[in-house]
Every structure is written in structure tokens, then in C-alpha cells.
Coordinates of C-alpha atoms and ligand atoms in Angstrom, one line a residue:
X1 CA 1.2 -8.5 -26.2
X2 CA 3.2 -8.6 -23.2
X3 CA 5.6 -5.6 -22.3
X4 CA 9.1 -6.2 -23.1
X5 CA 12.0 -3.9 -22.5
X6 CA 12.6 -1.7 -25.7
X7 CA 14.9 -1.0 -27.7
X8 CA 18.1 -2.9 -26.0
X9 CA 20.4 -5.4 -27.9
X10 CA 21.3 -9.1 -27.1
X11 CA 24.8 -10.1 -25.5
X12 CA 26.9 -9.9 -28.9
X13 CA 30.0 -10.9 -28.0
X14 CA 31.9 -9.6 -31.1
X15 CA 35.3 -11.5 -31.7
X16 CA 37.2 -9.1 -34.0
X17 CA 39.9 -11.7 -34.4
X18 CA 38.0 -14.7 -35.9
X19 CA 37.7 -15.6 -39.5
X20 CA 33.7 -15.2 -38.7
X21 CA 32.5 -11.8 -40.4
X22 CA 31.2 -8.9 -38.4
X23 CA 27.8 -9.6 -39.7
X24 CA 27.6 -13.4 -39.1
X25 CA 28.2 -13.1 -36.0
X26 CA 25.7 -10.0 -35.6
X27 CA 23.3 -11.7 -37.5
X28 CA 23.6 -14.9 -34.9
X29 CA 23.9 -13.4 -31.9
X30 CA 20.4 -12.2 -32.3
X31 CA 19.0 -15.5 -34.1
X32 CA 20.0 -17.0 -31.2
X33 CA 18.2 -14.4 -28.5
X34 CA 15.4 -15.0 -30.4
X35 CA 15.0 -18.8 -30.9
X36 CA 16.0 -18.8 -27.2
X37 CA 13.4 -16.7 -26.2
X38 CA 15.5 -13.8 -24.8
X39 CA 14.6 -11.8 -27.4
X40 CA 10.3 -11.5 -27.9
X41 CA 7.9 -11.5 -30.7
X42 CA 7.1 -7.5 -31.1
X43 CA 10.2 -6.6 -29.2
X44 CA 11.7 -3.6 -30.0
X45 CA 15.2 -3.6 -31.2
X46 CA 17.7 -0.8 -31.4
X47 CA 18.3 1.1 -34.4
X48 CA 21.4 -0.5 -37.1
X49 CA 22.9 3.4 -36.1
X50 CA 23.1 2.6 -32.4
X51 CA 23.9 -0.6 -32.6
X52 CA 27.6 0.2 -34.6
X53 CA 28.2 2.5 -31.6
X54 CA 27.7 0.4 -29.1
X55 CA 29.6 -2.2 -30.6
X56 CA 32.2 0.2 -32.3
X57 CA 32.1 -1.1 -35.5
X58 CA 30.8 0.8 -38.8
X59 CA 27.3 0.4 -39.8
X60 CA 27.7 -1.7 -42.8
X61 CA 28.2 -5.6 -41.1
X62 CA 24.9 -3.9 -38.7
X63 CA 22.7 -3.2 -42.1
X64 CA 23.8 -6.4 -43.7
X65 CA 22.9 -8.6 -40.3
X66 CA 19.6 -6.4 -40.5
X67 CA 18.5 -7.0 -43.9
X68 CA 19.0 -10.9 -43.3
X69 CA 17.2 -11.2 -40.3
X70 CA 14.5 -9.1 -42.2
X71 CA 14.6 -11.2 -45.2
X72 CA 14.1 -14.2 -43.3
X73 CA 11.3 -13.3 -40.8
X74 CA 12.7 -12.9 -37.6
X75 CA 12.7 -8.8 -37.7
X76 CA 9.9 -6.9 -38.9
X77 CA 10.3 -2.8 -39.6
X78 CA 7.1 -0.7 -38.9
X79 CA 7.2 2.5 -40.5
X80 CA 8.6 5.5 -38.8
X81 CA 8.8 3.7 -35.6
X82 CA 11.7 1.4 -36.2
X83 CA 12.7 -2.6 -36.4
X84 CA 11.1 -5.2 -34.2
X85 CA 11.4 -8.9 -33.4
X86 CA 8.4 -10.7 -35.7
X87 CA 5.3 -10.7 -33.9
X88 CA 4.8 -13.7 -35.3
X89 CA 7.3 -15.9 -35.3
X90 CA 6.6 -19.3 -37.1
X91 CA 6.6 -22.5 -34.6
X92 CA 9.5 -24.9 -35.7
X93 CA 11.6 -21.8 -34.8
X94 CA 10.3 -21.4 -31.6
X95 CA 10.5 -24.7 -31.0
X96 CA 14.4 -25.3 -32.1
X97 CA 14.9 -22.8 -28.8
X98 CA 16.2 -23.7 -25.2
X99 CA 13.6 -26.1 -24.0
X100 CA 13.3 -26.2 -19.9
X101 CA 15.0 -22.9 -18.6
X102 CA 18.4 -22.9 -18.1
X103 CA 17.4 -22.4 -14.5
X104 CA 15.8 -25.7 -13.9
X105 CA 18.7 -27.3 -15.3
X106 CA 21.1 -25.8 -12.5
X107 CA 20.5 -28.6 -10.3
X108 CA 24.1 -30.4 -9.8
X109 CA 26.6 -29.8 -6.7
X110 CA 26.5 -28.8 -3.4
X111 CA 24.3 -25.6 -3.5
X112 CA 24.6 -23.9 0.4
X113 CA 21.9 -21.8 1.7
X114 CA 23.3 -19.8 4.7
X115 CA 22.0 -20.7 7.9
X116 CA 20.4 -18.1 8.3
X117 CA 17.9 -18.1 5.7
X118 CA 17.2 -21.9 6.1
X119 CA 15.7 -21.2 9.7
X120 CA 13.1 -19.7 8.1
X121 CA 10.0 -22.7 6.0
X122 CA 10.6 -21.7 2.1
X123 CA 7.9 -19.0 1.4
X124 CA 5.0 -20.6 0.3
X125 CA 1.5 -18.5 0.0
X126 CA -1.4 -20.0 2.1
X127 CA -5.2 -19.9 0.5
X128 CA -6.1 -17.5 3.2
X129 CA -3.9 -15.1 2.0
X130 CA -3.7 -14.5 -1.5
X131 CA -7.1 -13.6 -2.6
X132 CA -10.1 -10.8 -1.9
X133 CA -12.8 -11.7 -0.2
X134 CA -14.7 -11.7 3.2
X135 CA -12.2 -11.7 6.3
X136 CA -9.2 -11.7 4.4
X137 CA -6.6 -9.7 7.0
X138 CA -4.6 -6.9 5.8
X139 CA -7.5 -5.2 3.3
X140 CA -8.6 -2.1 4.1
X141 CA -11.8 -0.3 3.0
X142 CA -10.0 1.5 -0.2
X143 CA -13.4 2.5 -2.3
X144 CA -13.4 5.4 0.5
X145 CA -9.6 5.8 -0.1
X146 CA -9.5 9.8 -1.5
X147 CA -7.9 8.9 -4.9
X148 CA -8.5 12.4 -6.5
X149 CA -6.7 14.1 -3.8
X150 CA -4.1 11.8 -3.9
X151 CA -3.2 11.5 -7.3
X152 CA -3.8 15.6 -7.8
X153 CA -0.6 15.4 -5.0
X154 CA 0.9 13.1 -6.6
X155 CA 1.1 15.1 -10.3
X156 CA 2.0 17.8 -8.0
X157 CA 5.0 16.8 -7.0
X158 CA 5.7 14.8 -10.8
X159 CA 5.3 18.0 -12.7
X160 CA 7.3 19.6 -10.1
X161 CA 10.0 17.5 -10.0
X162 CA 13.6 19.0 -9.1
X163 CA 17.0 17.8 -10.0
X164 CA 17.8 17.5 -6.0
X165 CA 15.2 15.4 -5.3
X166 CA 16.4 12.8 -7.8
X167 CA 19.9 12.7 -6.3
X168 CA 20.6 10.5 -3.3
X169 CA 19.1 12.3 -0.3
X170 CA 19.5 12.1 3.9
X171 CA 19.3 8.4 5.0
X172 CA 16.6 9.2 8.0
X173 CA 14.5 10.6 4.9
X174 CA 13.4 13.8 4.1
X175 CA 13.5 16.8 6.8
X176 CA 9.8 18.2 5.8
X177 CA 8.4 15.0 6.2
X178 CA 10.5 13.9 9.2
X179 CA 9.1 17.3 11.2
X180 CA 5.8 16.3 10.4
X181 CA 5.7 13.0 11.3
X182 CA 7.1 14.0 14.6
X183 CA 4.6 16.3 15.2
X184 CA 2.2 14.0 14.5
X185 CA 3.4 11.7 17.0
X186 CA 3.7 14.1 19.6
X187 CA -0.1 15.2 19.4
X188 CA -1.9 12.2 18.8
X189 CA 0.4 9.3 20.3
X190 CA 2.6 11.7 22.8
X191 CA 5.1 10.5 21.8
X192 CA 8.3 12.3 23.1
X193 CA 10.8 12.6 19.7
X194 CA 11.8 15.1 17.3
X195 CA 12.4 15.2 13.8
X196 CA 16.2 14.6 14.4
X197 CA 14.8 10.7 15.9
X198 CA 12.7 9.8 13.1
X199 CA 13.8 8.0 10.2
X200 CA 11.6 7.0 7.1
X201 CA 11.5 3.5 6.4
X202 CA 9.6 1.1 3.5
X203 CA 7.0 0.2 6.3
X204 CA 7.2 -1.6 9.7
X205 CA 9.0 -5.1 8.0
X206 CA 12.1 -3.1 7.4
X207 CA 12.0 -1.1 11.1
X208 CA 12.2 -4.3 12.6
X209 CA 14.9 -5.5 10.1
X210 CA 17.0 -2.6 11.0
X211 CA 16.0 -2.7 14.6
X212 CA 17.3 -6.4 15.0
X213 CA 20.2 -5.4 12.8
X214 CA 21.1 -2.4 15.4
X215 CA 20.5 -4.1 18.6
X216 CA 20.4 -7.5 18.5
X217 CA 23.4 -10.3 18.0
X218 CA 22.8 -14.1 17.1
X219 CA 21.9 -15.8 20.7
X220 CA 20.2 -13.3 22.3
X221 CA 17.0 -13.7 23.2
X222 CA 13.5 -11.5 22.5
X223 CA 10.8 -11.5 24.3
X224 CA 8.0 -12.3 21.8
X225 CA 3.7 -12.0 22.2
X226 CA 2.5 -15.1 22.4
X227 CA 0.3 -15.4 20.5
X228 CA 2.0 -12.7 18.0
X229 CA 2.9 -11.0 14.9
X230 CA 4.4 -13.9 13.0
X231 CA 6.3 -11.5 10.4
X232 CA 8.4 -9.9 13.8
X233 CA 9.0 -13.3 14.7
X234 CA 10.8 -13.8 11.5
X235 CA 13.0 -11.1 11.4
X236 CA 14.3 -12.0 14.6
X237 CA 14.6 -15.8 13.7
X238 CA 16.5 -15.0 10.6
X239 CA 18.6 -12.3 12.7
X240 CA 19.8 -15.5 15.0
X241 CA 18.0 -14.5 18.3
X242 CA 16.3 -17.1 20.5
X243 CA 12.8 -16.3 21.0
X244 CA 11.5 -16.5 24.2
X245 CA 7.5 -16.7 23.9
X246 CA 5.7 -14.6 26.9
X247 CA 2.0 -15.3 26.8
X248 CA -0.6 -12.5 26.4
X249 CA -3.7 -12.0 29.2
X250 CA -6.4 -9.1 29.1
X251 CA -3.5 -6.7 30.4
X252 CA -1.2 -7.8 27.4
X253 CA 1.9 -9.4 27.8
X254 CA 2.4 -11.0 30.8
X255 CA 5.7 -9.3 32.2
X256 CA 5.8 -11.6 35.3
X257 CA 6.2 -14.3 33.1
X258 CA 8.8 -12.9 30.7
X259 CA 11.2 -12.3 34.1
X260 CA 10.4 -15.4 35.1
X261 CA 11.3 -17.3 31.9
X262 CA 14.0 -14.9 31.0
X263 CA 14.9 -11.9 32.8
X264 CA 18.0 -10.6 30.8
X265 CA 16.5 -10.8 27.6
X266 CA 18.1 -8.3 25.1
X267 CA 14.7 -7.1 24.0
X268 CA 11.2 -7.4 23.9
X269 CA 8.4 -6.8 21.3
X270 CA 5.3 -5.7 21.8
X271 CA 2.0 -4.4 20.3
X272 CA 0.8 -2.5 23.2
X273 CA -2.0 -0.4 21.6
X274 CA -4.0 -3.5 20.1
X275 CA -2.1 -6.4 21.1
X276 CA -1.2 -8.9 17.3
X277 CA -3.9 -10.7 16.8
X278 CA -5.9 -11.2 20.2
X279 CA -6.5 -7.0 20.2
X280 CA -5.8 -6.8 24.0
X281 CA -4.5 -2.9 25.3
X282 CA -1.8 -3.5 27.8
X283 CA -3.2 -2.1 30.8
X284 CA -1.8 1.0 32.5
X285 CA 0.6 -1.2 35.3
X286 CA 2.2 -3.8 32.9
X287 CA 3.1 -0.7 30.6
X288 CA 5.3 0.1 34.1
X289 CA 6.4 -3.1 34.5
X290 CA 7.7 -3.9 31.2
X291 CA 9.8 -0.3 31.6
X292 CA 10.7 -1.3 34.5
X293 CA 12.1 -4.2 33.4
X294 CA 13.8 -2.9 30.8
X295 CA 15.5 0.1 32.8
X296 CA 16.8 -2.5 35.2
X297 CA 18.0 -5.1 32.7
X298 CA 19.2 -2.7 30.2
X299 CA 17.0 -4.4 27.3
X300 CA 15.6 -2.9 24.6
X301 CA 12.0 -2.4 23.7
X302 CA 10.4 -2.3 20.2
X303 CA 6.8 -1.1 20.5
X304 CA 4.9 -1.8 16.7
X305 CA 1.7 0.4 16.7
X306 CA 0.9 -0.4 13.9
X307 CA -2.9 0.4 13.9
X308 CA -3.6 3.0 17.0
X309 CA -6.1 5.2 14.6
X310 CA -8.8 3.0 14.7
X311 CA -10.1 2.6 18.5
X312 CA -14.2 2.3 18.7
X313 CA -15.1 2.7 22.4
X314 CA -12.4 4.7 23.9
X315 CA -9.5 7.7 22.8
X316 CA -6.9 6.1 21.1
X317 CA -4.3 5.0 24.1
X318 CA -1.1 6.9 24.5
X319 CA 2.0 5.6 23.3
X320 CA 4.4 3.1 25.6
X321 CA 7.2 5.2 24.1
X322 CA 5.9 8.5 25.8
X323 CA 5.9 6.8 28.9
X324 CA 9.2 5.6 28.9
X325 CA 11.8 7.8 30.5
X326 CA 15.0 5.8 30.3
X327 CA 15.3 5.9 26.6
X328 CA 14.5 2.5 26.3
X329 CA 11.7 2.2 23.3
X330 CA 12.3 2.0 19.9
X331 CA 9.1 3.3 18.4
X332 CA 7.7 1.6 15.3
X333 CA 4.7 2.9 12.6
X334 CA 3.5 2.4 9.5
X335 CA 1.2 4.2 6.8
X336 CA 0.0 0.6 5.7
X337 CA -3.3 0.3 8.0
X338 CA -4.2 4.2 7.2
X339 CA -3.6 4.8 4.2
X340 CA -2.3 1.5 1.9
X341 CA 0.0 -1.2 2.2
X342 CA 1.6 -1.2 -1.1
X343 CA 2.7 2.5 -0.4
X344 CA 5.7 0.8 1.6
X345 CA 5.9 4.0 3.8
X346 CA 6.6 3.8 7.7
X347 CA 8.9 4.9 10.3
X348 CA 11.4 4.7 13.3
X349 CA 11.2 7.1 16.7
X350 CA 15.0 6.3 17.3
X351 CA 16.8 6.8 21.0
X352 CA 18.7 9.9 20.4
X353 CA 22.0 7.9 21.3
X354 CA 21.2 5.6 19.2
X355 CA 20.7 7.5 15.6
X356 CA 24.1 6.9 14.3
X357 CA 23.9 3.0 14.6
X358 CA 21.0 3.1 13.4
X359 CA 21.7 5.2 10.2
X360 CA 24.7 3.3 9.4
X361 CA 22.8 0.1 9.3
X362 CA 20.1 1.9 7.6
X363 CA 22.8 3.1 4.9
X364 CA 24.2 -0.6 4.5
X365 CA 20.8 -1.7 4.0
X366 CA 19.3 0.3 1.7
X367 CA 21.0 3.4 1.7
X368 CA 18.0 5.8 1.2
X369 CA 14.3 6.3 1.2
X370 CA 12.5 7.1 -2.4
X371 CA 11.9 10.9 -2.5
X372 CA 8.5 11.1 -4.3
X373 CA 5.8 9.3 -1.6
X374 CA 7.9 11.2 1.5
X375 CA 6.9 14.5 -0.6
X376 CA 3.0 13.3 -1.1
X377 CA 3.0 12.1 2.4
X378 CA 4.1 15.1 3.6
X379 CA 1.7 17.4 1.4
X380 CA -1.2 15.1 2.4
X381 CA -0.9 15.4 6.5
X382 CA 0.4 18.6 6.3
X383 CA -2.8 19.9 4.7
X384 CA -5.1 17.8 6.6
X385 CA -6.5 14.9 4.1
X386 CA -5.1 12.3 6.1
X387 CA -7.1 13.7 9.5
X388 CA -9.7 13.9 7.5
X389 CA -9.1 9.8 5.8
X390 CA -8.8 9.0 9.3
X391 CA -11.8 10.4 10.6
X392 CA -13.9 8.9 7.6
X393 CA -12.7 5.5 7.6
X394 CA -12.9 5.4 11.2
X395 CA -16.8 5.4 10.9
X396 CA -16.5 2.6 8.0
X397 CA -14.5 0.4 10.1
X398 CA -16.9 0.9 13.1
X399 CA -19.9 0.1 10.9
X400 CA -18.4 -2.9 9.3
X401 CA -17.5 -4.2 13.1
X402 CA -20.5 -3.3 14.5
X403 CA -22.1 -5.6 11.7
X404 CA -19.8 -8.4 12.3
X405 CA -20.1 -8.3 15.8
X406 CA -24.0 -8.3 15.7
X407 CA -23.7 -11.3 12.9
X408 CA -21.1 -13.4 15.2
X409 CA -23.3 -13.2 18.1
X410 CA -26.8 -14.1 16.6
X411 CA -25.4 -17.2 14.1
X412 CA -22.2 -18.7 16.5
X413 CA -22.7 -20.3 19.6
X414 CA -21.4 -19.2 23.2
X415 CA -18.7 -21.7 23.2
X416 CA -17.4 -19.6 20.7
X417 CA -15.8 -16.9 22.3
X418 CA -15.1 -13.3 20.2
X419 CA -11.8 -11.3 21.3
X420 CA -10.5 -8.3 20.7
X421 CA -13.3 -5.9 18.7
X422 CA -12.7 -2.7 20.3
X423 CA -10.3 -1.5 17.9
X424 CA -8.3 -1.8 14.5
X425 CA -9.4 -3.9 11.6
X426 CA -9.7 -7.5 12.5
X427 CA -11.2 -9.7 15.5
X428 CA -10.3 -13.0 17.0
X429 CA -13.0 -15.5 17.2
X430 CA -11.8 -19.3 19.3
X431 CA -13.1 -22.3 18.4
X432 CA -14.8 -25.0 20.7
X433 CA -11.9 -27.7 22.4
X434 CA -10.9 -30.1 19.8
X435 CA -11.6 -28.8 16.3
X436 CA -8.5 -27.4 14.3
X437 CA -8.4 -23.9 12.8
X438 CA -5.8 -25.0 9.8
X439 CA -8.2 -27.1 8.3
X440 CA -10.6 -25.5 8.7
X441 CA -9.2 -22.4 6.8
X442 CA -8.8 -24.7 4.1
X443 CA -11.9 -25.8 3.6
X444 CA -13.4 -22.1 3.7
X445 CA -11.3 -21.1 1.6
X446 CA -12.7 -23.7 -0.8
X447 CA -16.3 -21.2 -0.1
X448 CA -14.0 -17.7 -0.8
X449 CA -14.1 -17.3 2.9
X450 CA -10.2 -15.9 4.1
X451 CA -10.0 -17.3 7.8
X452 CA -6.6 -16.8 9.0
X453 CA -6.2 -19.7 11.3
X454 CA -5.0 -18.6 15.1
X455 CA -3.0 -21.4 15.9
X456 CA -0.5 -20.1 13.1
X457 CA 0.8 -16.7 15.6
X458 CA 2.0 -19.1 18.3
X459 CA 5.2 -20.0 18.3
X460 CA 4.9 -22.5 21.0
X461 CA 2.1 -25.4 21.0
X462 CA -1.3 -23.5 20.3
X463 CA -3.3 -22.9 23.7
X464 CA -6.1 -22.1 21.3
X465 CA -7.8 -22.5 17.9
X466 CA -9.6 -20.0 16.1
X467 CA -9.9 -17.5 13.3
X468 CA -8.3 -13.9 13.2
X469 CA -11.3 -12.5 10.6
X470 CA -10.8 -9.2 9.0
X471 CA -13.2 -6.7 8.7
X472 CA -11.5 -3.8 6.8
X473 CA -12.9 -5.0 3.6
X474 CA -15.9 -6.6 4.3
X475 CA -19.2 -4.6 3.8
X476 CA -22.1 -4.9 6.2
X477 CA -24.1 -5.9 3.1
X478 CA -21.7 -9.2 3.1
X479 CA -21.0 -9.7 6.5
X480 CA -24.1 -11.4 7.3
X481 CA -23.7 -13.8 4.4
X482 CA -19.8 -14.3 4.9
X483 CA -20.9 -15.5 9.1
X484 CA -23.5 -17.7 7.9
X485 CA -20.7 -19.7 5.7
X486 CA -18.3 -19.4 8.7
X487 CA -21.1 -20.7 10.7
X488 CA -21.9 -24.3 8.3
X489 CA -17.8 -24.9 8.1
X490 CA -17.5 -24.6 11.5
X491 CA -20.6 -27.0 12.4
X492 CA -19.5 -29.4 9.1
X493 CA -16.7 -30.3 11.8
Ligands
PLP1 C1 1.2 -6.4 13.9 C2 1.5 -5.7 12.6 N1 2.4 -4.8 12.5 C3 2.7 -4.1 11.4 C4 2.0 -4.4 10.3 C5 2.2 -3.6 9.0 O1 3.4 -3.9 8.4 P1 4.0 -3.1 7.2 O2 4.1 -1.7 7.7 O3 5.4 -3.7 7.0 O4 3.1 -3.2 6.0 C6 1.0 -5.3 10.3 C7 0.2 -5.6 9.1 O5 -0.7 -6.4 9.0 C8 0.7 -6.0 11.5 O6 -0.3 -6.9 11.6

């Protein structure tokens, strides 16, 4: 039986002035919820004692309603644990109720959207998306995930639980955490910050939200990857900016081209480490350039790294942000790649001039980051699991792209070129001139292959087709298997 919410009344709108007794109207307030469905078989409803207080009458009208919508089958009593909706409520009832929703009838008059929100196609979930399987992008290799740990932190901090951390806490997030994030920055990205710059946000979606929110009016325009991160490119949209597309070579974005196209751009944003989706580093000189630029034009720079852990032939590169003198970068990161995406958990490296705007944005949004993760988060770097998850899943993630790489080369083709394998958790494979990736993607996903079409992360006419596979939950054992399939839908063409 599905769960319902237990133990709550119906809207009862008592009139104490009509000629209607107490316990009519008790009685069909809840007849009503329950032919009309708001009320469900096996619900729990509150006790006749509870009910007369919260409607301030005196129990009898509540017994009386009670015993009739006992005697006639619509509440059920279970001993010692109180009085339910039937569990089995007979049809004709059920069918006497409200018919199509109330919400599908809402239909008439003018019903405006704002302007905002329409700029953006009404969400709609593409196959390639919404299932597990072979190259889906996003999925990371959780059977190695440390799940014991993890929830032993977890009860940690639940038995533990203190009356301050269930009040409303510091809008950057907690202080502990905050101090460790920094230093983990500092060591492993160099980035330059302090505790005092970081604030705790529900992943990298809701930097950028707050990001565009702090820095960014309707008009201006953002330089943005091309091809790129299409869920930046949305918050931006919606935000009102114009976005300027500045195409990606092997150095990463093309800076030359940006100041060609548009040199006082408000902002710019990049994926320097492992450039969204082709997996291009920006090279040492158009890392100067691009701060450069922004010094000059006094534009803003929002640098996502969003998965810098997992390099396979080199260090991991140093952040753009700890190159940046001029105060220019607003550094983004998120937990979602190492640990899991539905942890919501990432964060902000703010300007120090800029912390107040952004924490009064930050307040007006949201107002404050859930204690409990912050406080497993913290536990879980501070005593070295998460170097440790790191360090393990690194060697998965090699494995599984070492196998895909090897299983690309020896089924596909050379016209089929293969970008962007020296890091992270997905590659770019193109497609021969003249076939389409969309449909494509369709048709594998009719085969439970996930190909996430390339043409769909450029915002200008696509200069190329192709696939952006992930490997992060593919296993070498399928790999082979999951290329061969790729390999008949792309020849079926
Ligand atoms: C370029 C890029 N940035 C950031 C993220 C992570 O976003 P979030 O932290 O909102 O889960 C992703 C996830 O796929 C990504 O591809």
C-alpha cells in the first residue's frame, strides 16, 4: 500500500452558524475527502480526541461523525493502533469521486508564464537520460562507493544530533566544513581562498544560479564553451543574458575569438580542467589570456571544475582561480562526480569583496544549507575516506577507459575520431560527415545503449556530430559488448 501522510484531517470547514449539525458536517467533510480521493484507502486518520481540539468543539458531534463513517464502511478501527480510511473501499464509491483532477480542468483564461521561464523548451526527459545502462553520462562507479563508512558517519552524526544544529545556521554553511574545504582546495587545486570565501551550496546548478544572480543583469552577455555544459547555458538564459558562443580548440576556449566577437562581455564560463564535453585542458597561455582579458575588461570569470580528481596521464592541473591575481574568478565545485550526485553538496570560492552580495542573494534564495551532509562531509575528508575514495575510484575509472578506449579503436573506424580520454568520466567520440547523432541516440537507445548526442552542447549550428559516452558506470566486462552495439547502429546508418 502506498504511503500516505498519517494521522492529519481533511479541510472541515465547520460553520457554527448553520442549521447543519456539528456532526453532519464532520461526517461529510471527510465522506467527501474520501470519495474524492484526498483522503486514501488505509490512511490514517486522527484520533475523535484530537480532532475536537483542533476544531474546538466537544467530542461528542466527533464520536457521532466517527461511528457513522464506521458503520457505513468508509473508516475501519485496528486495535490499539487507532481509526483508518477502509482499505477497501467498495467501487461505486470510488467511482461517484472527482473524475479528471481538478488540475486538468484548470484550462480557461489567459495563464502568463513569465518571460523568463518560457526562454527555456518545457523540460521534457530524453531516452538517453533517464535510464542505467552502458554510456549513460552522469553514473559513477557506486558498487566501490564505501557505504559502511558512510552510513557509520552518517548514524554518527543522527544519534548525535544537537538542538543548534537544527536551528537555522550561517548562510555560507557550516565553519568546520567551510575550513576544510578550503584546505582542500589549497593543497590539491592551489587554489588561493579561505574558509571566510567559501560558501556551501546544493551542488554546482545552484553556484551558477547564484553566480548569475550576483553578477550578471538581463542583456549582458557570457562568454559560453562552444560546445558546452548545456545546464550553465540555462541558467544564464533564464537569468536574461545573451550568450555569446566562443568555440573550443585543443588549448580550450578560444580567447582570440571571444575578444573578437565580444570583448566587453560581463563574464565568461569555462571548464578549464576538462573542458564540458570535448575533455580539452586549456593550455598554460590561454589560461593568461582569458585573465588577461578579464583584468582589462573588468569581466567576471566562473571556472566549474567539476571533475579535476580523475586525470589518467598527468597530475591533476592546477586551478585557473590560483592563477588569477586580480580577483577575477569565481570558483565552482561539486561533490557530485566524487562522491554522488544525489548528495546535492558543492561549493563557491567567492572574491573576498564580493561575499556579501553573494550571501544576500544566497539568503533570498534559499536561505541556508542542510546541517546534517556538511557535518558527514566534513567527518569524511577530515579523516581521510574521501583521499582514500578518490584514490580507489581513480583506478576503476582508469580501467573502465582503458577498456573503452582499447574497444573504440579495434571495432570503429578512423573516420571516427575519439576526444578527450585523458581524464574524468566520459569521452567524445565524432561521427563520419553527414550522419546525425540525435537519431541515432534514439535508435540505441531502442538497444539500452545511453549515447548522449554531441550536437545537443552547441548552442550555435553543430560543427560536429557525435556521442559524449560515459564510462563511470560501465564495466570492462560490458564495454566490449556495449562498442560492438554502438558499432552496428552506427554502420545501420
Ligand atoms: C560540466 C559539469 N559541471 C558540473 C556538473 C555537476 O553538477 P552538480 O554539482 O549540479 O550535480 C556536471 C555534471 O554532470 C557537469 O557535467
Amino acid at each position: 500500500m502506498r504511503k500516505a501522510a498519517s494521522g492529519f484531517s481533511p479541510l472541515i470547514a465547520l460553520d457554527r452558524r448553520s442549521g447543519k449539525p456539528l456532526q453532519k458536517q464532520i461526517y461529510e467533510g471527510f465522506s467527501a475527502a474520501i470519495v474524492g480521493r484526498n483522503l486514501c484507502a488505509g490512511q490514517r486518520v486522527p484520533s475523535s480526541r484530537t480532532l475536537a481540539l483542533e476544531l474546538r468543539i466537544s467530542r461528542i458531534p466527533v464520536l457521532n461523525a466517527y461511528s457513522q463513517l464506521l458503520a457505513e464502511g468508509y473508516f475501519e478501527t485496528r486495535s490499539g493502533s487507532g481509526t483508518f480510511v477502509s482499505s477497501s473501499l467498495p467501487e461505486q464509491w470510488m467511482s461517484l469521486g472527482r473524475g479528471p483532477s481538478v488540475l486538468t480542468k484548470t484550462r480557461s483564461g489567459t495563464r502568463l508564464v513569465s518571460r523568463r521561464s518560457a526562454i527555456l523548451p518545457s523540460y521534457r526527459s530524453a531516452p538517453w537520460t533517464n535510464k542505467w545502462g552502458a554510456f549513460i553520462v552522469g553514473q559513477l562507479a557506486l558498487e566501490h562507493f564505501p557505504f559502511r563508512i558512510w552510513s557509520s558517519l552518517v548514524n554518527r552524526h543522527v544519534r548525535n544530533l544537537r538542538v543548534n544544529s537544527l536551528h537555522y545556521g550561517d548562510p555560507m554553511g557550516s565553519e568546520t566544513f567551510r575550513d576544510t574545504i578550503a584546505s582542500y582546495l589549497r593543497t590539491t587545486r592551489a587554489v588561493n581562498c579561505d574558509a571566510s570565501q567559501i560558501m556551501i551550496v546544493s551542488g554546482s546548478q545552484q553556484a551558477l544560479e547564484i553566480a548569475a544572480r550576483v553578477l550578471l543583469d538581463s542583456g549582458d552577455k557570457v562568454w559560453m564553451e562552444e560546445p558546452g555544459y548545456w545546464l550553465a547555458r540555462r541558467v544564464f538564459a533564464i537569468a536574461g543574458c545573451d550568450l555569446v558562443p566562443v568555440p573550443v580548440d585543443e588549448e580550450g576556449l578560444q580567447v582570440s575569438a571571444g575578444i573578437a566577437h565580444s570583448r566587453k562581455a560581463r563574464a565568461a564560463f569555462v571548464t578549464p580542467s576538462h573542458q564540458f564535453p570535448l575533455g580539452v585542458t586549456m593550455s598554460a597561455s590561454r589560461r593568461l589570456q582569458l585573465l588577461d582579458w578579464a583584468h582589462r575588461s573588468g569581466s567576471w570569470i566562473i571556472e566549474d571544475d567539476y571533475d579535476n580528481e580523475y586525470r589518467y596521464e598527468s597530475m591533476p592541473i592546477a586551478s585557473l582561480q590560483g592563477l588569477d591575481r586580480n580577483s577575477r574568478v569565481i570558483y565552482i565545485g561539486t561533490f557530485s562526480k566524487t562522491l554522488f550526485p544525489s548528495l546535492r553538496v558543492g561549493y563557491i570560492v567567492i572574491p573576498p569583496d564580493l561575499v556579501g552580495r553573494f550571501l544576500a542573494v544566497r539568503q533570498a534564495m534559499d536561505i541556508y544549507p542542510p546541517h546534517l551532509y556538511q557535518a558527514v562531509l566534513n567527518d569524511f575528508i577530515a579523516e581521510g575516506h574521501f583521499a582514500r575514495h578518490i584514490r580507489r575510484t581513480r583506478l576503476v575509472y582508469s580501467e573502465r577507459r582503458d577498456a573503452l578506449v582499447e574497444a573504440l579503436t579495434s571495432e570503429l573506424d578512423s573516420s571516427i575520431e575519439l576526444l578527450g580520454a585523458e581524464a574524468g568520466m566520459h569521452l567524445v567520440v565524432t561521427l563520419p560527415k553527414g550522419l546525425r547523432d540525435r537519431s541515432l541516440s534514439e535508435q540505441a537507445s531502442r538497444h539500452q545503449l545511453w549515447l548522449w548526442p554531441l550536437s545537443g552542447c552547441y548552442l550555435g549550428p553543430a560543427r560536429r556530430h557525435g556521442f559524449i559516452l560515459g564510462f563511470g558506470s560501465t564495466t570492462p566486462k560490458q564495454i566490449p559488448k556495449a562498442v560492438s552495439q554502438l558499432r552496428k547502429v552506427i554502420e545501420s546508418q
